[in-house]
C-alpha angles and dihedrals in degrees: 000000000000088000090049091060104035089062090050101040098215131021143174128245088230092063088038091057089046101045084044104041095224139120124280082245102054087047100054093044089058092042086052078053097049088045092050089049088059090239095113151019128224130213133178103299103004147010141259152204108198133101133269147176087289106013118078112201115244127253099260092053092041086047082064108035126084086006096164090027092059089039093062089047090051093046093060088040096057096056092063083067124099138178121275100020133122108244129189124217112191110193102279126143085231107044078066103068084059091065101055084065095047099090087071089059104067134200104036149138126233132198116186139148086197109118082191096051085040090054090045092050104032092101101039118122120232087020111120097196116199113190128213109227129206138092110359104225101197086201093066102023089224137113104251123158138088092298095057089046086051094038083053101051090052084069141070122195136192084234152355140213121200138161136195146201103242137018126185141137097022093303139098123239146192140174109229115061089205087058087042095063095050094051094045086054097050092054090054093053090057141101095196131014130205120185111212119211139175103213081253088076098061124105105009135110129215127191099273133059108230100181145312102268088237082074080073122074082202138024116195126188137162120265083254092090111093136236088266097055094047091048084058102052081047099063090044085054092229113176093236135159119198111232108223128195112266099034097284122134131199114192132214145140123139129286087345097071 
């Protein structure tokens, strides 16, 4: 049922009884399991899992959603690395894709408390992994908690890529505070910070305040993102380049260029 969901994002009790041939009751017992588990999220009539204002979706619906969009972000992304540096992944599901190309930029160093990214880049050559460790959170399948803060802070990286649920108004949100504390400490260890969006992300809010955008020396997001949104990141005079399909990469923001 969780997979079910997850591929259609959000469904009825009514369809899941159906699909399942099972009762309403039954239904809507399983779906109280899957929203105590974190996995998804119920509304009158139905249930989601897609993110809001204070639910973050969990790693197995965000590993599906925004796949080209995340893969234009990472291209460009990708091309900011260099051998030889120190580079910080946060949990996102699009920092990961960073991490499938890293093996072709030997030697390096990588910092991530991604138990995806550290599985993917367990066996690559040239590639010295250092893992954050802490709280597992299953939900996320990353390391989160007061000893990866501290672990974090021990550190100090070339650059960091990070992503977030929300931005709006100039700031960076995101909906868990625990998750909250271990970006805002990566972004401290760093030299150089790059925020990492799919156009979804703009102009929304979640319950926490990540950081004012001016805390990243580079914002990149997909050509999905509209001429609003972009207006937006430019009075704010957020540093931004647009990702485009195909590799390609137009700048702008602002007086930054």
């Amino acid at each position: 049922m969780a997979e079910y969901v997850l591929a259609r994002r959000e469904v009825s009790a009514a369809e899941l009884a159906e699909r399942f041939d099972v009762s309403l009751m039954t239904i809507h017992r399983d779906l109280d399991e899957l929203e105590r588990q974190g996995i998804v999220r119920k509304f009158r009539g139905g249930v989601t899992a897609q993110p809001s204002g204070v639910f973050e979706s969990n790693v197995a619906y965000r590993l599906k959603a925004m796949r080209a969009e995340k893969a234009a972000v990472a291209a460009r992304a990708f091309e900011l690395i260099e051998p030889g540096m120190a580079v910080m992944l946060d949990d996102s599901t699009t920092a990961l894709e960073i991490a499938r190309g890293l093996g072709s930029v030997t030697p390096l160093t990588v910092v991530t408390n991604f138990l995806e990214a550290i599985n993917l880049l367990s066996q690559e050559r040239g590639i010295r992994l250092m893992g954050l460790g802490g709280d597992f959170d299953p939900l996320h399948a990353s390391f989160l908690g007061v000893s990866c803060v501290e672990a974090v802070q021990s550190l100090q990286v070339d650059l960091c890529f990070t992503s977030t649920s929300a931005v709006s108004g100039g700031f960076a949100y995101h909906q868990e505070q625990h998750i909250v504390s271990v970006k805002r400490a990566m972004l401290d260890s760093a030299s150089r910070n790059v925020l990492l969006l799919d156009h979804s992300k703009l102009g929304r809010v979640a319950l926490h305040r990540l950081a004012p955008l001016s805390r990243f020396d580079l914002l990149l997001v997909d050509d999905g993102a509209c001429e609003g949104e972009l207006r937006e990141l430019d009075e704010h005079k957020v540093p931004y380049e647009v990702c485009r399909t195909g590799r390609r990469a137009g700048t702008g923001g602002g007086d930054d260029g």
